[in-house]
Amino acid sequence: MSVVLSIIVPTYNERANLEELLKRIDSALRVYGVSYEVIIVDDNSPDGTAEYAEKLSELYPVKVLKRLGKLGLSSAVLDGLKIAEGEFVAVMGADLQYPPEVLPKMLEKLQNCDVIIASRYVEGGSMSEWSFLRRLISKGATLITRVLLPKVRTVKDPMSGFFIFRRDVVEGVSMNPRGFKILLEILVRGNVRKICEVPYTFGVRFKGESKLDTSEIVNYMVHVLNLSPEYVRFALVGASGVVVNLGVLTLLRYFNFPHVFASAVGIEASVVNNFILNDLWTFRGRGKDWWRKFLKFHTSSAVALLAQWITSVIIYYKVFSSSIIAQLIGILVGFPMNYILSKRFVWTPLQ
Ligand code: GDD
Ligand code: MN
């Protein structure tokens, strides 16, 4: 019988968990008659995970992919994918924090969903014994992810490391192996229409220790920012411009420059700041003529700021005399205008 489900398990020093993992996967799937393979992608673990996996392949349907060194979680999954034979692919860690017993419940949804995520944050799911701080960090990162990545807005647990997808979801899609969360990469770049979540309880590690440290949180945020759509990046750059604007203004005022001068320099500093960040990041790789783009961006910003000011004045004098509200509505008009002008006129899309 051909393999239906390929279960990719990246490992680094997980020897002590392997046997239990394979045993539980097997007993979870066997009763349903699912033909599966487990692909252990090991990064040359010093504890001999790969060798032990080879040995266990006499008892269980296991393939071992041994890589030369610790090359990271996402790239391990992508390498595993290359040798996966199943029509469906599951990804999970080796330490049994993800209970294999959830697999059948996830498989049931395959008819109707492109990606099925084991979720801590849907009804019935939970985290056992997590400290308040870890919960807070996890929730915070989840919230930021959902705000910055509109494509995953409906997903309750986008940071999950346990999920199943149909193989054709990623066929022909190029994914960043340095990205830390392969699930995000798949959700944002893959051919995904329907995403489903199945509740589970995130357990405590069976044996060994976690490979995730605080530097991964920073990596994660960078990854999310890089996956975010242009308008989100443009808005973030705009927000940084406001900080620069007010910062320069405050500094110049501190040295007793007149407001009329400080204000102008603050505005110009923010336009330059926004230009550089948009050029290097938001619209990276678009257009070559730096000076032309620089001048055009000044024009688009001026037009948008003018629109913002006119809107604000009209609202304040004709509709509702609150400065803050009038100014905010002005920003609501100016921002998309600047975005559209920047996109169409400054950083013209590549033909
Ligand atoms: N091959 C390889 N290379 N495997 C790795 C590497 C690596 O560089 N880094 C970690 N792994 C393996 C671990 O051995 C384990 O099997 C799995 O990836 C998950 O790593 P853990 O160290 O157990 O991470 P965690 O439990 O703190 O975090 C997990 O759960 C989070 C919450 O859902 C991960 O799955 C996270 O992605 C997830 O956000
Ligand atoms: Mn773990």
Tab-separated table of C-alpha atoms and ligand atoms in Angstrom:
chain	number	residue	atom	x	y	z
A	1	MET	CA	0.000	0.000	0.000
A	2	SER	CA	1.402	3.389	-0.902
A	3	VAL	CA	2.112	5.936	1.767
A	4	VAL	CA	-0.710	8.361	2.445
A	5	LEU	CA	0.728	10.374	5.301
A	6	SER	CA	4.357	11.497	5.703
A	7	ILE	CA	5.140	12.676	9.206
A	8	ILE	CA	8.170	14.939	9.259
A	9	VAL	CA	9.907	15.115	12.635
A	10	PRO	CA	12.905	17.443	12.914
A	11	THR	CA	15.203	16.349	15.700
A	12	TYR	CA	18.161	17.638	17.590
A	13	ASN	CA	19.221	15.565	20.582
A	14	GLU	CA	15.909	13.740	20.866
A	15	ARG	CA	17.186	10.194	21.209
A	16	ALA	CA	15.401	9.624	24.507
A	17	ASN	CA	12.030	10.523	22.974
A	18	LEU	CA	12.180	8.558	19.740
A	19	GLU	CA	10.937	5.171	20.802
A	20	GLU	CA	7.982	6.522	22.756
A	21	LEU	CA	7.139	8.854	19.877
A	22	LEU	CA	7.165	6.107	17.253
A	23	LYS	CA	5.221	3.757	19.474
A	24	ARG	CA	2.510	6.314	20.091
A	25	ILE	CA	2.290	7.408	16.471
A	26	ASP	CA	1.958	3.798	15.436
A	27	SER	CA	-0.756	2.948	17.906
A	28	ALA	CA	-2.638	6.152	17.076
A	29	LEU	CA	-2.672	5.455	13.343
A	30	ARG	CA	-2.678	1.681	13.106
A	31	VAL	CA	-6.255	1.245	14.272
A	32	TYR	CA	-7.388	3.490	11.451
A	33	GLY	CA	-5.361	1.589	8.880
A	34	VAL	CA	-3.545	4.729	7.751
A	35	SER	CA	-0.372	3.936	5.851
A	36	TYR	CA	2.276	6.360	6.976
A	37	GLU	CA	5.978	7.016	7.126
A	38	VAL	CA	7.927	8.975	9.714
A	39	ILE	CA	10.766	11.087	8.348
A	40	ILE	CA	13.301	11.918	11.015
A	41	VAL	CA	15.379	14.890	9.909
A	42	ASP	CA	18.315	14.947	12.260
A	43	ASP	CA	21.047	17.552	12.361
A	44	ASN	CA	23.880	15.255	13.353
A	45	SER	CA	22.800	15.233	17.007
A	46	PRO	CA	25.665	14.493	19.383
A	47	ASP	CA	23.420	12.110	21.333
A	48	GLY	CA	23.130	9.772	18.361
A	49	THR	CA	19.471	10.415	17.536
A	50	ALA	CA	19.979	9.538	13.870
A	51	GLU	CA	21.700	6.216	14.566
A	52	TYR	CA	19.011	5.240	17.012
A	53	ALA	CA	16.346	6.192	14.483
A	54	GLU	CA	18.027	3.917	11.928
A	55	LYS	CA	17.807	1.123	14.421
A	56	LEU	CA	14.136	1.784	15.124
A	57	SER	CA	13.423	1.695	11.398
A	58	GLU	CA	13.545	-2.074	11.733
A	59	LEU	CA	10.396	-1.867	13.844
A	60	TYR	CA	8.584	1.133	12.408
A	61	PRO	CA	8.197	2.752	8.971
A	62	VAL	CA	10.962	5.311	9.486
A	63	LYS	CA	13.189	7.140	7.038
A	64	VAL	CA	16.178	8.985	8.434
A	65	LEU	CA	17.623	12.069	6.828
A	66	LYS	CA	20.892	13.009	8.430
A	67	ARG	CA	22.190	16.507	7.858
A	68	LEU	CA	25.682	17.768	8.525
A	69	GLY	CA	25.001	20.180	11.368
A	70	LYS	CA	22.355	22.174	13.188
A	71	LEU	CA	20.781	23.989	10.265
A	72	GLY	CA	17.463	24.966	11.820
A	73	LEU	CA	13.908	23.803	12.166
A	74	SER	CA	12.331	25.183	8.990
A	75	SER	CA	15.028	23.992	6.656
A	76	ALA	CA	14.792	20.562	8.294
A	77	VAL	CA	11.086	20.433	7.420
A	78	LEU	CA	11.757	21.572	3.842
A	79	ASP	CA	14.458	18.944	3.416
A	80	GLY	CA	12.139	16.295	4.828
A	81	LEU	CA	9.491	17.362	2.351
A	82	LYS	CA	11.811	16.538	-0.539
A	83	ILE	CA	11.820	12.850	0.340
A	84	ALA	CA	8.220	12.627	1.583
A	85	GLU	CA	6.073	10.269	-0.448
A	86	GLY	CA	2.676	10.843	1.102
A	87	GLU	CA	-0.133	12.853	-0.417
A	88	PHE	CA	-0.468	14.479	2.988
A	89	VAL	CA	2.306	15.797	5.173
A	90	ALA	CA	2.352	16.229	8.932
A	91	VAL	CA	4.951	18.158	10.891
A	92	MET	CA	5.585	17.662	14.590
A	93	GLY	CA	8.333	17.849	17.221
A	94	ALA	CA	9.852	14.726	18.722
A	95	ASP	CA	9.449	15.507	22.402
A	96	LEU	CA	5.790	14.428	22.733
A	97	GLN	CA	4.592	17.898	23.675
A	98	TYR	CA	2.404	17.311	20.674
A	99	PRO	CA	0.393	14.190	21.436
A	100	PRO	CA	0.330	11.860	18.389
A	101	GLU	CA	-3.155	10.779	19.471
A	102	VAL	CA	-4.489	14.010	17.928
A	103	LEU	CA	-3.420	12.890	14.440
A	104	PRO	CA	-6.574	10.872	13.648
A	105	LYS	CA	-8.785	13.836	14.566
A	106	MET	CA	-6.738	16.010	12.264
A	107	LEU	CA	-6.886	13.463	9.460
A	108	GLU	CA	-10.681	13.441	9.633
A	109	LYS	CA	-10.673	17.048	8.434
A	110	LEU	CA	-8.525	16.464	5.386
A	111	GLN	CA	-11.494	16.263	3.037
A	112	ASN	CA	-12.505	19.837	3.726
A	113	CYS	CA	-9.358	21.687	4.738
A	114	ASP	CA	-6.061	22.546	3.060
A	115	VAL	CA	-4.140	22.918	6.306
A	116	ILE	CA	-5.109	21.471	9.677
A	117	ILE	CA	-3.429	22.945	12.713
A	118	ALA	CA	-3.300	21.386	16.157
A	119	SER	CA	-4.269	24.371	18.272
A	120	ARG	CA	-3.861	25.348	21.902
A	121	TYR	CA	-6.200	28.249	21.548
A	122	VAL	CA	-9.454	26.809	20.239
A	123	GLU	CA	-12.176	25.490	22.503
A	124	GLY	CA	-10.923	22.314	24.151
A	125	GLY	CA	-7.236	23.117	23.695
A	126	SER	CA	-4.823	24.217	26.417
A	127	MET	CA	-1.289	24.395	27.689
A	128	SER	CA	-0.293	22.346	30.641
A	129	GLU	CA	2.019	23.801	33.263
A	130	TRP	CA	3.142	26.851	31.392
A	131	SER	CA	4.408	29.726	33.491
A	132	PHE	CA	2.503	32.987	33.371
A	133	LEU	CA	5.409	34.643	31.532
A	134	ARG	CA	5.604	31.980	28.820
A	135	ARG	CA	1.861	32.155	28.330
A	136	LEU	CA	2.056	35.912	28.056
A	137	ILE	CA	4.889	35.809	25.499
A	138	SER	CA	3.079	33.171	23.478
A	139	LYS	CA	-0.211	35.093	23.508
A	140	GLY	CA	1.549	38.371	22.721
A	141	ALA	CA	3.449	36.920	19.777
A	142	THR	CA	0.246	35.284	18.524
A	143	LEU	CA	-1.594	38.592	18.685
A	144	ILE	CA	1.165	40.478	16.852
A	145	THR	CA	1.238	37.763	14.206
A	146	ARG	CA	-2.487	38.023	13.632
A	147	VAL	CA	-2.315	41.811	13.356
A	148	LEU	CA	0.628	41.884	10.973
A	149	LEU	CA	-0.334	38.944	8.774
A	150	PRO	CA	-3.886	39.381	7.473
A	151	LYS	CA	-3.776	35.933	5.878
A	152	VAL	CA	-3.588	34.269	9.273
A	153	ARG	CA	-5.987	36.621	11.022
A	154	THR	CA	-8.562	33.889	11.565
A	155	VAL	CA	-6.019	31.374	12.866
A	156	LYS	CA	-6.041	31.035	16.634
A	157	ASP	CA	-2.675	29.300	16.994
A	158	PRO	CA	-0.463	30.361	14.089
A	159	MET	CA	2.686	29.524	16.078
A	160	SER	CA	1.846	25.858	16.348
A	161	GLY	CA	4.551	23.404	15.391
A	162	PHE	CA	2.063	20.566	14.780
A	163	PHE	CA	0.033	20.573	11.571
A	164	ILE	CA	-0.968	18.627	8.482
A	165	PHE	CA	-1.270	19.889	4.933
A	166	ARG	CA	-2.034	18.505	1.527
A	167	ARG	CA	1.128	18.266	-0.468
A	168	ASP	CA	-0.075	20.349	-3.406
A	169	VAL	CA	-0.519	23.303	-1.044
A	170	VAL	CA	3.234	23.899	-1.234
A	171	GLU	CA	3.912	22.557	-4.719
A	172	GLY	CA	5.802	25.125	-6.786
A	173	VAL	CA	5.883	27.561	-3.851
A	174	SER	CA	9.259	28.934	-2.846
A	175	MET	CA	9.713	29.114	0.900
A	176	ASN	CA	12.354	30.741	3.038
A	177	PRO	CA	14.314	28.017	4.840
A	178	ARG	CA	15.689	30.552	7.286
A	179	GLY	CA	12.221	31.483	8.333
A	180	PHE	CA	11.714	30.202	11.778
A	181	LYS	CA	8.082	29.151	11.661
A	182	ILE	CA	7.478	26.956	8.700
A	183	LEU	CA	3.719	26.974	9.353
A	184	LEU	CA	3.556	30.752	8.796
A	185	GLU	CA	5.524	30.389	5.618
A	186	ILE	CA	3.061	27.771	4.351
A	187	LEU	CA	-0.016	29.768	5.401
A	188	VAL	CA	1.202	33.013	3.833
A	189	ARG	CA	2.878	31.740	0.674
A	190	GLY	CA	1.140	28.414	0.042
A	191	ASN	CA	-1.998	27.757	-1.997
A	192	VAL	CA	-4.182	27.760	1.065
A	193	ARG	CA	-7.883	28.433	1.047
A	194	LYS	CA	-9.346	26.709	4.040
A	195	ILE	CA	-7.515	26.441	7.349
A	196	CYS	CA	-8.903	24.294	10.170
A	197	GLU	CA	-7.853	23.892	13.775
A	198	VAL	CA	-8.171	20.916	16.068
A	199	PRO	CA	-7.779	21.372	19.834
A	200	TYR	CA	-5.031	19.662	21.816
A	201	THR	CA	-3.232	20.082	25.093
A	202	PHE	CA	0.368	21.158	24.706
A	203	GLY	CA	2.119	18.794	27.085
A	204	VAL	CA	5.383	18.981	28.936
A	205	ARG	CA	8.495	17.685	27.260
A	206	PHE	CA	8.922	13.926	27.720
A	207	LYS	CA	12.754	13.954	27.850
A	208	GLY	CA	15.606	16.366	27.061
A	209	GLU	CA	15.435	20.124	26.776
A	210	SER	CA	13.880	22.761	24.538
A	211	LYS	CA	15.964	24.087	21.648
A	212	LEU	CA	14.157	27.405	21.569
A	213	ASP	CA	15.722	30.375	23.328
A	214	THR	CA	15.063	34.111	23.482
A	215	SER	CA	17.031	34.858	20.325
A	216	GLU	CA	14.367	32.811	18.537
A	217	ILE	CA	11.743	35.320	19.639
A	218	VAL	CA	13.661	38.065	17.850
A	219	ASN	CA	14.115	35.821	14.784
A	220	TYR	CA	10.431	35.125	14.905
A	221	MET	CA	9.445	38.786	14.892
A	222	VAL	CA	11.786	39.469	11.970
A	223	HIS	CA	10.219	36.565	10.125
A	224	VAL	CA	6.685	37.827	10.719
A	225	LEU	CA	7.637	41.337	9.601
A	226	ASN	CA	9.184	39.989	6.430
A	227	LEU	CA	6.087	37.956	5.637
A	228	SER	CA	3.737	40.888	6.209
A	229	PRO	CA	2.077	42.499	3.177
A	230	GLU	CA	3.353	45.777	1.717
A	231	TYR	CA	0.669	47.963	3.232
A	232	VAL	CA	1.417	46.696	6.742
A	233	ARG	CA	5.111	47.421	6.260
A	234	PHE	CA	4.310	50.818	4.786
A	235	ALA	CA	2.186	51.609	7.841
A	236	LEU	CA	4.927	50.483	10.237
A	237	VAL	CA	7.454	52.625	8.398
A	238	GLY	CA	4.998	55.531	8.595
A	239	ALA	CA	4.718	55.021	12.346
A	240	SER	CA	8.505	55.056	12.676
A	241	GLY	CA	8.461	58.320	10.706
A	242	VAL	CA	6.175	59.877	13.289
A	243	VAL	CA	8.665	58.966	16.017
A	244	VAL	CA	11.560	60.432	14.004
A	245	ASN	CA	9.528	63.547	13.284
A	246	LEU	CA	8.712	64.196	16.935
A	247	GLY	CA	12.206	63.190	18.083
A	248	VAL	CA	13.977	65.627	15.762
A	249	LEU	CA	11.496	68.343	16.651
A	250	THR	CA	12.078	67.847	20.376
A	251	LEU	CA	15.838	67.801	19.948
A	252	LEU	CA	15.929	71.015	17.927
A	253	ARG	CA	13.573	72.741	20.320
A	254	TYR	CA	15.811	71.680	23.184
A	255	PHE	CA	18.646	73.588	21.510
A	256	ASN	CA	16.329	76.577	21.186
A	257	PHE	CA	15.782	76.486	17.443
A	258	PRO	CA	12.539	78.277	16.498
A	259	HIS	CA	9.446	76.099	16.059
A	260	VAL	CA	9.001	77.086	12.430
A	261	PHE	CA	12.449	75.659	11.646
A	262	ALA	CA	12.311	72.640	13.976
A	263	SER	CA	8.951	71.610	12.551
A	264	ALA	CA	10.209	71.711	8.964
A	265	VAL	CA	13.347	69.723	9.772
A	266	GLY	CA	11.275	67.172	11.721
A	267	ILE	CA	8.968	66.686	8.739
A	268	GLU	CA	11.852	66.352	6.292
A	269	ALA	CA	13.657	63.913	8.595
A	270	SER	CA	10.559	61.732	8.699
A	271	VAL	CA	10.204	61.783	4.911
A	272	VAL	CA	13.853	60.772	4.498
A	273	ASN	CA	13.461	58.066	7.156
A	274	ASN	CA	10.365	56.701	5.462
A	275	PHE	CA	11.976	56.802	2.055
A	276	ILE	CA	15.025	54.834	3.141
A	277	LEU	CA	13.033	52.179	5.004
A	278	ASN	CA	10.472	51.791	2.239
A	279	ASP	CA	13.199	51.546	-0.373
A	280	LEU	CA	15.233	48.970	1.537
A	281	TRP	CA	12.378	47.000	2.999
A	282	THR	CA	8.734	47.660	2.036
A	283	PHE	CA	9.372	47.816	-1.704
A	284	ARG	CA	12.816	46.262	-1.768
A	285	GLY	CA	14.269	45.504	-5.142
A	286	ARG	CA	11.962	47.826	-7.047
A	287	GLY	CA	13.490	50.369	-9.384
A	288	LYS	CA	17.077	51.488	-9.622
A	289	ASP	CA	17.155	55.246	-10.029
A	290	TRP	CA	17.557	56.190	-6.368
A	291	TRP	CA	17.417	59.987	-6.760
A	292	ARG	CA	14.371	59.857	-8.971
A	293	LYS	CA	12.556	57.701	-6.421
A	294	PHE	CA	13.707	60.036	-3.671
A	295	LEU	CA	12.257	63.091	-5.399
A	296	LYS	CA	9.084	61.291	-6.410
A	297	PHE	CA	8.544	60.171	-2.827
A	298	HIS	CA	8.769	63.775	-1.677
A	299	THR	CA	6.063	64.637	-4.185
A	300	SER	CA	3.775	61.770	-3.172
A	301	SER	CA	4.288	62.554	0.516
A	302	ALA	CA	3.542	66.234	-0.107
A	303	VAL	CA	0.336	65.403	-1.978
A	304	ALA	CA	-0.756	62.991	0.751
A	305	LEU	CA	0.089	65.429	3.534
A	306	LEU	CA	-1.831	68.166	1.768
A	307	ALA	CA	-4.838	65.859	1.455
A	308	GLN	CA	-4.441	65.010	5.100
A	309	TRP	CA	-4.377	68.652	6.112
A	310	ILE	CA	-7.353	69.643	3.945
A	311	THR	CA	-9.397	66.740	5.312
A	312	SER	CA	-8.482	67.611	8.869
A	313	VAL	CA	-9.429	71.271	8.392
A	314	ILE	CA	-12.738	70.449	6.706
A	315	ILE	CA	-13.688	67.957	9.395
A	316	TYR	CA	-12.740	70.334	12.188
A	317	TYR	CA	-14.585	73.387	10.867
A	318	LYS	CA	-17.539	71.752	9.154
A	319	VAL	CA	-18.228	68.472	10.925
A	320	PHE	CA	-16.869	67.918	14.383
A	321	SER	CA	-14.703	70.350	16.284
A	322	SER	CA	-12.259	67.980	17.883
A	323	SER	CA	-8.653	68.470	16.816
A	324	ILE	CA	-7.559	64.941	17.542
A	325	ILE	CA	-10.460	63.308	15.743
A	326	ALA	CA	-10.120	65.642	12.759
A	327	GLN	CA	-6.409	64.928	12.560
A	328	LEU	CA	-6.941	61.160	12.822
A	329	ILE	CA	-9.495	61.188	10.033
A	330	GLY	CA	-6.980	63.213	8.039
A	331	ILE	CA	-4.430	60.466	8.594
A	332	LEU	CA	-6.991	57.865	7.496
A	333	VAL	CA	-7.235	59.714	4.188
A	334	GLY	CA	-3.559	60.602	3.811
A	335	PHE	CA	-2.138	57.180	4.599
A	336	PRO	CA	-3.806	55.130	1.855
A	337	MET	CA	-3.233	57.963	-0.560
A	338	ASN	CA	0.489	58.000	0.149
A	339	TYR	CA	0.567	54.215	-0.064
A	340	ILE	CA	-1.140	54.086	-3.438
A	341	LEU	CA	0.976	56.903	-4.847
A	342	SER	CA	4.163	55.287	-3.545
A	343	LYS	CA	3.247	51.932	-4.991
A	344	ARG	CA	2.075	53.171	-8.368
A	345	PHE	CA	4.273	56.150	-8.929
A	346	VAL	CA	7.471	55.887	-6.855
A	347	TRP	CA	8.216	52.174	-6.584
A	348	THR	CA	6.501	51.057	-9.768
A	349	PRO	CA	5.762	47.333	-9.791
A	350	LEU	CA	8.108	45.257	-11.901
A	351	GLN	CA	6.724	44.423	-15.317
B	1	GDD	N1	16.741	19.027	12.725
B	1	GDD	C1	16.568	20.006	13.615
B	1	GDD	N2	17.355	21.126	13.547
B	1	GDD	N3	15.607	19.893	14.546
B	1	GDD	C2	15.452	20.902	15.446
B	1	GDD	C3	16.237	22.066	15.424
B	1	GDD	C4	17.258	22.173	14.420
B	1	GDD	O1	17.978	23.151	14.308
B	1	GDD	N4	15.822	22.875	16.438
B	1	GDD	C5	14.832	22.221	17.054
B	1	GDD	N5	14.608	21.023	16.480
B	1	GDD	C6	13.595	20.012	16.816
B	1	GDD	C7	13.597	19.550	18.254
B	1	GDD	O2	14.512	18.489	18.462
B	1	GDD	C8	12.152	19.112	18.448
B	1	GDD	O3	11.923	17.807	17.964
B	1	GDD	C9	11.366	20.096	17.589
B	1	GDD	O4	12.320	20.596	16.641
B	1	GDD	C10	10.756	21.253	18.415
B	1	GDD	O5	11.770	21.870	19.209
B	1	GDD	P1	11.592	22.109	20.792
B	1	GDD	O6	12.933	22.403	21.324
B	1	GDD	O7	10.814	20.983	21.396
B	1	GDD	O8	10.732	23.445	20.768
B	1	GDD	P2	9.572	23.927	21.779
B	1	GDD	O9	8.830	22.782	22.385
B	1	GDD	O10	10.131	24.951	22.684
B	1	GDD	O11	8.611	24.667	20.750
B	1	GDD	C11	7.723	23.928	19.938
B	1	GDD	O12	6.398	24.251	20.263
B	1	GDD	C12	6.042	25.613	20.053
B	1	GDD	C13	4.627	25.850	20.482
B	1	GDD	O13	3.698	25.217	19.647
B	1	GDD	C14	8.008	24.233	18.478
B	1	GDD	O14	7.252	23.347	17.665
B	1	GDD	C15	7.649	25.670	18.129
B	1	GDD	O15	7.764	25.846	16.713
B	1	GDD	C16	6.235	25.969	18.597
B	1	GDD	O16	5.961	27.349	18.445
B	2	MN	MN	9.130	20.935	22.470
